[in-house]
Amino acid sequence: MTFRVWCYLLALPLMAGCVCVPSRHEVAMPPANATPQEVVTVWLEAMTAKDSETALALMVPGEDHSMEFEHSQGPFKNWIDISGLEVGEPYEAIDCEPGEQCVRVPVSFKLCAHEFTGDGDPWTHPFTVQNEGGRWLVKGYGSG
């Protein structure tokens, strides 16, 4: 096969729009007074950028984060990119422990992932965000 044929074959998935390109980079931490919506937005970016330091710093400490970081279909290993992110207004989280201040932040986006069986429609999920010492932190991917 010629070089031109190889280039054409490699370009086909890109032209069809079925390939997304990962972007590994460091993500800046939001300010300590960031809103729950800002925290979720930065956390999602950190997950797709494979910035584990920022993603972990934006999560409630002491929780089991294996779903987020170790599971093959969890966001850190599986998600490549998101597009069309829409972040809604927070609402009361009914699963918050007594004495904790929590809200749910609904998000919707198109997900590009290594292992995703969706139909291309936007993916929607409410993330639980908890106030820890005056800073909002994501409780976890499976907490919605």
PDB file of C-alpha atoms in Angstrom:
ATOM      1  CA  MET A   1       0.000   0.000   0.000  1.00  0.00           C
ATOM      2  CA  THR A   2       1.213   3.461  -0.773  1.00  0.00           C
ATOM      3  CA  PHE A   3       1.668   6.219   1.769  1.00  0.00           C
ATOM      4  CA  ARG A   4      -1.282   8.110   0.252  1.00  0.00           C
ATOM      5  CA  VAL A   5      -3.600   5.115   0.745  1.00  0.00           C
ATOM      6  CA  TRP A   6      -2.488   4.738   4.376  1.00  0.00           C
ATOM      7  CA  CYS A   7      -3.154   8.433   5.031  1.00  0.00           C
ATOM      8  CA  TYR A   8      -6.597   8.137   3.476  1.00  0.00           C
ATOM      9  CA  LEU A   9      -7.469   5.074   5.569  1.00  0.00           C
ATOM     10  CA  LEU A  10      -6.323   6.790   8.743  1.00  0.00           C
ATOM     11  CA  ALA A  11      -8.331   9.912   7.901  1.00  0.00           C
ATOM     12  CA  LEU A  12     -11.633   8.084   7.289  1.00  0.00           C
ATOM     13  CA  PRO A  13     -12.650   7.805  10.961  1.00  0.00           C
ATOM     14  CA  LEU A  14     -11.755  11.450  11.534  1.00  0.00           C
ATOM     15  CA  MET A  15     -13.862  12.528   8.582  1.00  0.00           C
ATOM     16  CA  ALA A  16     -16.746  10.402   9.851  1.00  0.00           C
ATOM     17  CA  GLY A  17     -16.530  12.119  13.233  1.00  0.00           C
ATOM     18  CA  CYS A  18     -16.204   8.898  15.208  1.00  0.00           C
ATOM     19  CA  VAL A  19     -12.759   9.472  16.651  1.00  0.00           C
ATOM     20  CA  CYS A  20     -11.915  11.880  19.408  1.00  0.00           C
ATOM     21  CA  VAL A  21      -8.423  12.920  20.290  1.00  0.00           C
ATOM     22  CA  PRO A  22      -7.314  12.767  23.917  1.00  0.00           C
ATOM     23  CA  SER A  23      -5.752  15.880  25.381  1.00  0.00           C
ATOM     24  CA  ARG A  24      -3.539  15.234  28.408  1.00  0.00           C
ATOM     25  CA  HIS A  25      -2.812  18.432  30.276  1.00  0.00           C
ATOM     26  CA  GLU A  26      -2.778  19.978  33.712  1.00  0.00           C
ATOM     27  CA  VAL A  27      -5.978  21.667  34.795  1.00  0.00           C
ATOM     28  CA  ALA A  28      -5.932  24.708  37.078  1.00  0.00           C
ATOM     29  CA  MET A  29      -7.729  24.365  40.394  1.00  0.00           C
ATOM     30  CA  PRO A  30     -10.753  26.617  40.750  1.00  0.00           C
ATOM     31  CA  PRO A  31     -10.624  29.220  43.533  1.00  0.00           C
ATOM     32  CA  ALA A  32     -11.634  28.097  47.028  1.00  0.00           C
ATOM     33  CA  ASN A  33     -14.897  30.040  46.694  1.00  0.00           C
ATOM     34  CA  ALA A  34     -15.871  28.350  43.402  1.00  0.00           C
ATOM     35  CA  THR A  35     -19.525  27.484  42.957  1.00  0.00           C
ATOM     36  CA  PRO A  36     -20.677  23.862  42.788  1.00  0.00           C
ATOM     37  CA  GLN A  37     -21.159  24.290  39.010  1.00  0.00           C
ATOM     38  CA  GLU A  38     -17.586  25.560  38.568  1.00  0.00           C
ATOM     39  CA  VAL A  39     -16.196  22.673  40.622  1.00  0.00           C
ATOM     40  CA  VAL A  40     -18.046  20.046  38.567  1.00  0.00           C
ATOM     41  CA  THR A  41     -16.934  21.715  35.317  1.00  0.00           C
ATOM     42  CA  VAL A  42     -13.258  21.707  36.348  1.00  0.00           C
ATOM     43  CA  TRP A  43     -13.530  18.148  37.706  1.00  0.00           C
ATOM     44  CA  LEU A  44     -14.914  16.916  34.370  1.00  0.00           C
ATOM     45  CA  GLU A  45     -12.093  18.667  32.523  1.00  0.00           C
ATOM     46  CA  ALA A  46      -9.499  17.156  34.885  1.00  0.00           C
ATOM     47  CA  MET A  47     -10.907  13.664  34.323  1.00  0.00           C
ATOM     48  CA  THR A  48     -10.770  13.908  30.531  1.00  0.00           C
ATOM     49  CA  ALA A  49      -7.346  15.613  30.673  1.00  0.00           C
ATOM     50  CA  LYS A  50      -6.096  12.721  32.859  1.00  0.00           C
ATOM     51  CA  ASP A  51      -5.018  15.205  35.540  1.00  0.00           C
ATOM     52  CA  SER A  52      -5.443  12.930  38.554  1.00  0.00           C
ATOM     53  CA  GLU A  53      -3.935  15.458  40.972  1.00  0.00           C
ATOM     54  CA  THR A  54      -6.554  18.130  40.242  1.00  0.00           C
ATOM     55  CA  ALA A  55      -9.414  15.623  39.925  1.00  0.00           C
ATOM     56  CA  LEU A  56      -8.579  14.039  43.280  1.00  0.00           C
ATOM     57  CA  ALA A  57      -8.143  17.442  44.956  1.00  0.00           C
ATOM     58  CA  LEU A  58     -11.710  18.283  43.878  1.00  0.00           C
ATOM     59  CA  MET A  59     -13.175  15.174  45.489  1.00  0.00           C
ATOM     60  CA  VAL A  60     -14.391  14.626  49.043  1.00  0.00           C
ATOM     61  CA  PRO A  61     -11.475  13.114  50.975  1.00  0.00           C
ATOM     62  CA  GLY A  62     -11.884   9.760  52.651  1.00  0.00           C
ATOM     63  CA  GLU A  63     -14.314   8.418  50.043  1.00  0.00           C
ATOM     64  CA  ASP A  64     -13.640   5.319  47.941  1.00  0.00           C
ATOM     65  CA  HIS A  65     -12.590   6.705  44.544  1.00  0.00           C
ATOM     66  CA  SER A  66     -11.899   3.376  42.846  1.00  0.00           C
ATOM     67  CA  MET A  67     -14.887   3.762  40.500  1.00  0.00           C
ATOM     68  CA  GLU A  68     -13.538   7.082  39.268  1.00  0.00           C
ATOM     69  CA  PHE A  69      -9.880   6.109  38.859  1.00  0.00           C
ATOM     70  CA  GLU A  70      -9.520   2.317  38.629  1.00  0.00           C
ATOM     71  CA  HIS A  71     -12.643   0.895  36.962  1.00  0.00           C
ATOM     72  CA  SER A  72     -12.215   0.306  33.212  1.00  0.00           C
ATOM     73  CA  GLN A  73     -15.449   2.169  32.461  1.00  0.00           C
ATOM     74  CA  GLY A  74     -14.896   4.869  35.067  1.00  0.00           C
ATOM     75  CA  PRO A  75     -14.228   8.422  33.932  1.00  0.00           C
ATOM     76  CA  PHE A  76     -10.449   8.522  34.449  1.00  0.00           C
ATOM     77  CA  LYS A  77      -9.634   5.419  32.391  1.00  0.00           C
ATOM     78  CA  ASN A  78     -12.529   5.450  29.947  1.00  0.00           C
ATOM     79  CA  TRP A  79     -13.495   9.022  29.113  1.00  0.00           C
ATOM     80  CA  ILE A  80     -11.518  10.719  26.351  1.00  0.00           C
ATOM     81  CA  ASP A  81     -13.398  13.952  25.783  1.00  0.00           C
ATOM     82  CA  ILE A  82     -16.705  15.670  26.368  1.00  0.00           C
ATOM     83  CA  SER A  83     -18.388  18.283  24.216  1.00  0.00           C
ATOM     84  CA  GLY A  84     -21.487  20.413  24.451  1.00  0.00           C
ATOM     85  CA  LEU A  85     -21.257  20.607  28.237  1.00  0.00           C
ATOM     86  CA  GLU A  86     -24.321  22.117  29.889  1.00  0.00           C
ATOM     87  CA  VAL A  87     -24.247  22.602  33.650  1.00  0.00           C
ATOM     88  CA  GLY A  88     -27.564  23.225  35.360  1.00  0.00           C
ATOM     89  CA  GLU A  89     -28.515  24.951  38.570  1.00  0.00           C
ATOM     90  CA  PRO A  90     -27.805  23.048  41.787  1.00  0.00           C
ATOM     91  CA  TYR A  91     -30.705  21.588  43.700  1.00  0.00           C
ATOM     92  CA  GLU A  92     -31.078  19.924  47.101  1.00  0.00           C
ATOM     93  CA  ALA A  93     -29.403  16.543  47.504  1.00  0.00           C
ATOM     94  CA  ILE A  94     -31.702  14.248  49.450  1.00  0.00           C
ATOM     95  CA  ASP A  95     -28.985  11.657  50.081  1.00  0.00           C
ATOM     96  CA  CYS A  96     -26.776  13.972  52.142  1.00  0.00           C
ATOM     97  CA  GLU A  97     -25.734  12.707  55.565  1.00  0.00           C
ATOM     98  CA  PRO A  98     -27.046  14.630  58.610  1.00  0.00           C
ATOM     99  CA  GLY A  99     -24.861  17.670  59.271  1.00  0.00           C
ATOM    100  CA  GLU A 100     -23.439  17.770  55.739  1.00  0.00           C
ATOM    101  CA  GLN A 101     -24.200  20.463  53.187  1.00  0.00           C
ATOM    102  CA  CYS A 102     -24.725  18.905  49.750  1.00  0.00           C
ATOM    103  CA  VAL A 103     -26.302  19.828  46.446  1.00  0.00           C
ATOM    104  CA  ARG A 104     -26.753  18.040  43.154  1.00  0.00           C
ATOM    105  CA  VAL A 105     -25.448  19.618  39.976  1.00  0.00           C
ATOM    106  CA  PRO A 106     -27.052  18.283  36.783  1.00  0.00           C
ATOM    107  CA  VAL A 107     -24.850  18.077  33.701  1.00  0.00           C
ATOM    108  CA  SER A 108     -25.429  17.064  30.114  1.00  0.00           C
ATOM    109  CA  PHE A 109     -22.751  16.459  27.473  1.00  0.00           C
ATOM    110  CA  LYS A 110     -21.731  14.288  24.561  1.00  0.00           C
ATOM    111  CA  LEU A 111     -19.226  11.735  25.728  1.00  0.00           C
ATOM    112  CA  CYS A 112     -16.362  10.289  23.728  1.00  0.00           C
ATOM    113  CA  ALA A 113     -14.967   7.250  25.521  1.00  0.00           C
ATOM    114  CA  HIS A 114     -12.929   4.121  24.910  1.00  0.00           C
ATOM    115  CA  GLU A 115     -15.793   1.850  26.000  1.00  0.00           C
ATOM    116  CA  PHE A 116     -19.111   3.550  25.433  1.00  0.00           C
ATOM    117  CA  THR A 117     -22.209   1.901  24.090  1.00  0.00           C
ATOM    118  CA  GLY A 118     -24.377   5.004  23.974  1.00  0.00           C
ATOM    119  CA  ASP A 119     -26.294   6.077  20.934  1.00  0.00           C
ATOM    120  CA  GLY A 120     -24.662   9.501  20.547  1.00  0.00           C
ATOM    121  CA  ASP A 121     -27.330  11.359  22.487  1.00  0.00           C
ATOM    122  CA  PRO A 122     -26.173  13.686  25.260  1.00  0.00           C
ATOM    123  CA  TRP A 123     -25.289  11.922  28.480  1.00  0.00           C
ATOM    124  CA  THR A 124     -26.983  13.396  31.567  1.00  0.00           C
ATOM    125  CA  HIS A 125     -26.042  12.877  35.172  1.00  0.00           C
ATOM    126  CA  PRO A 126     -26.474  14.772  38.472  1.00  0.00           C
ATOM    127  CA  PHE A 127     -23.253  14.986  40.482  1.00  0.00           C
ATOM    128  CA  THR A 128     -23.471  15.316  44.251  1.00  0.00           C
ATOM    129  CA  VAL A 129     -21.234  18.105  45.503  1.00  0.00           C
ATOM    130  CA  GLN A 130     -20.504  18.523  49.193  1.00  0.00           C
ATOM    131  CA  ASN A 131     -19.267  21.542  51.123  1.00  0.00           C
ATOM    132  CA  GLU A 132     -16.108  20.541  52.986  1.00  0.00           C
ATOM    133  CA  GLY A 133     -14.614  23.307  55.135  1.00  0.00           C
ATOM    134  CA  GLY A 134     -16.067  26.053  52.943  1.00  0.00           C
ATOM    135  CA  ARG A 135     -15.035  24.455  49.627  1.00  0.00           C
ATOM    136  CA  TRP A 136     -17.367  22.533  47.326  1.00  0.00           C
ATOM    137  CA  LEU A 137     -16.055  19.072  46.362  1.00  0.00           C
ATOM    138  CA  VAL A 138     -17.410  16.315  44.120  1.00  0.00           C
ATOM    139  CA  LYS A 139     -18.616  13.340  46.120  1.00  0.00           C
ATOM    140  CA  GLY A 140     -17.938  10.973  43.249  1.00  0.00           C
ATOM    141  CA  TYR A 141     -19.005   9.800  39.826  1.00  0.00           C
ATOM    142  CA  GLY A 142     -21.419   7.213  41.168  1.00  0.00           C
ATOM    143  CA  SER A 143     -23.050   9.600  43.633  1.00  0.00           C
ATOM    144  CA  GLY A 144     -25.622  11.019  41.281  1.00  0.00           C
TER     145      GLY A 144
END
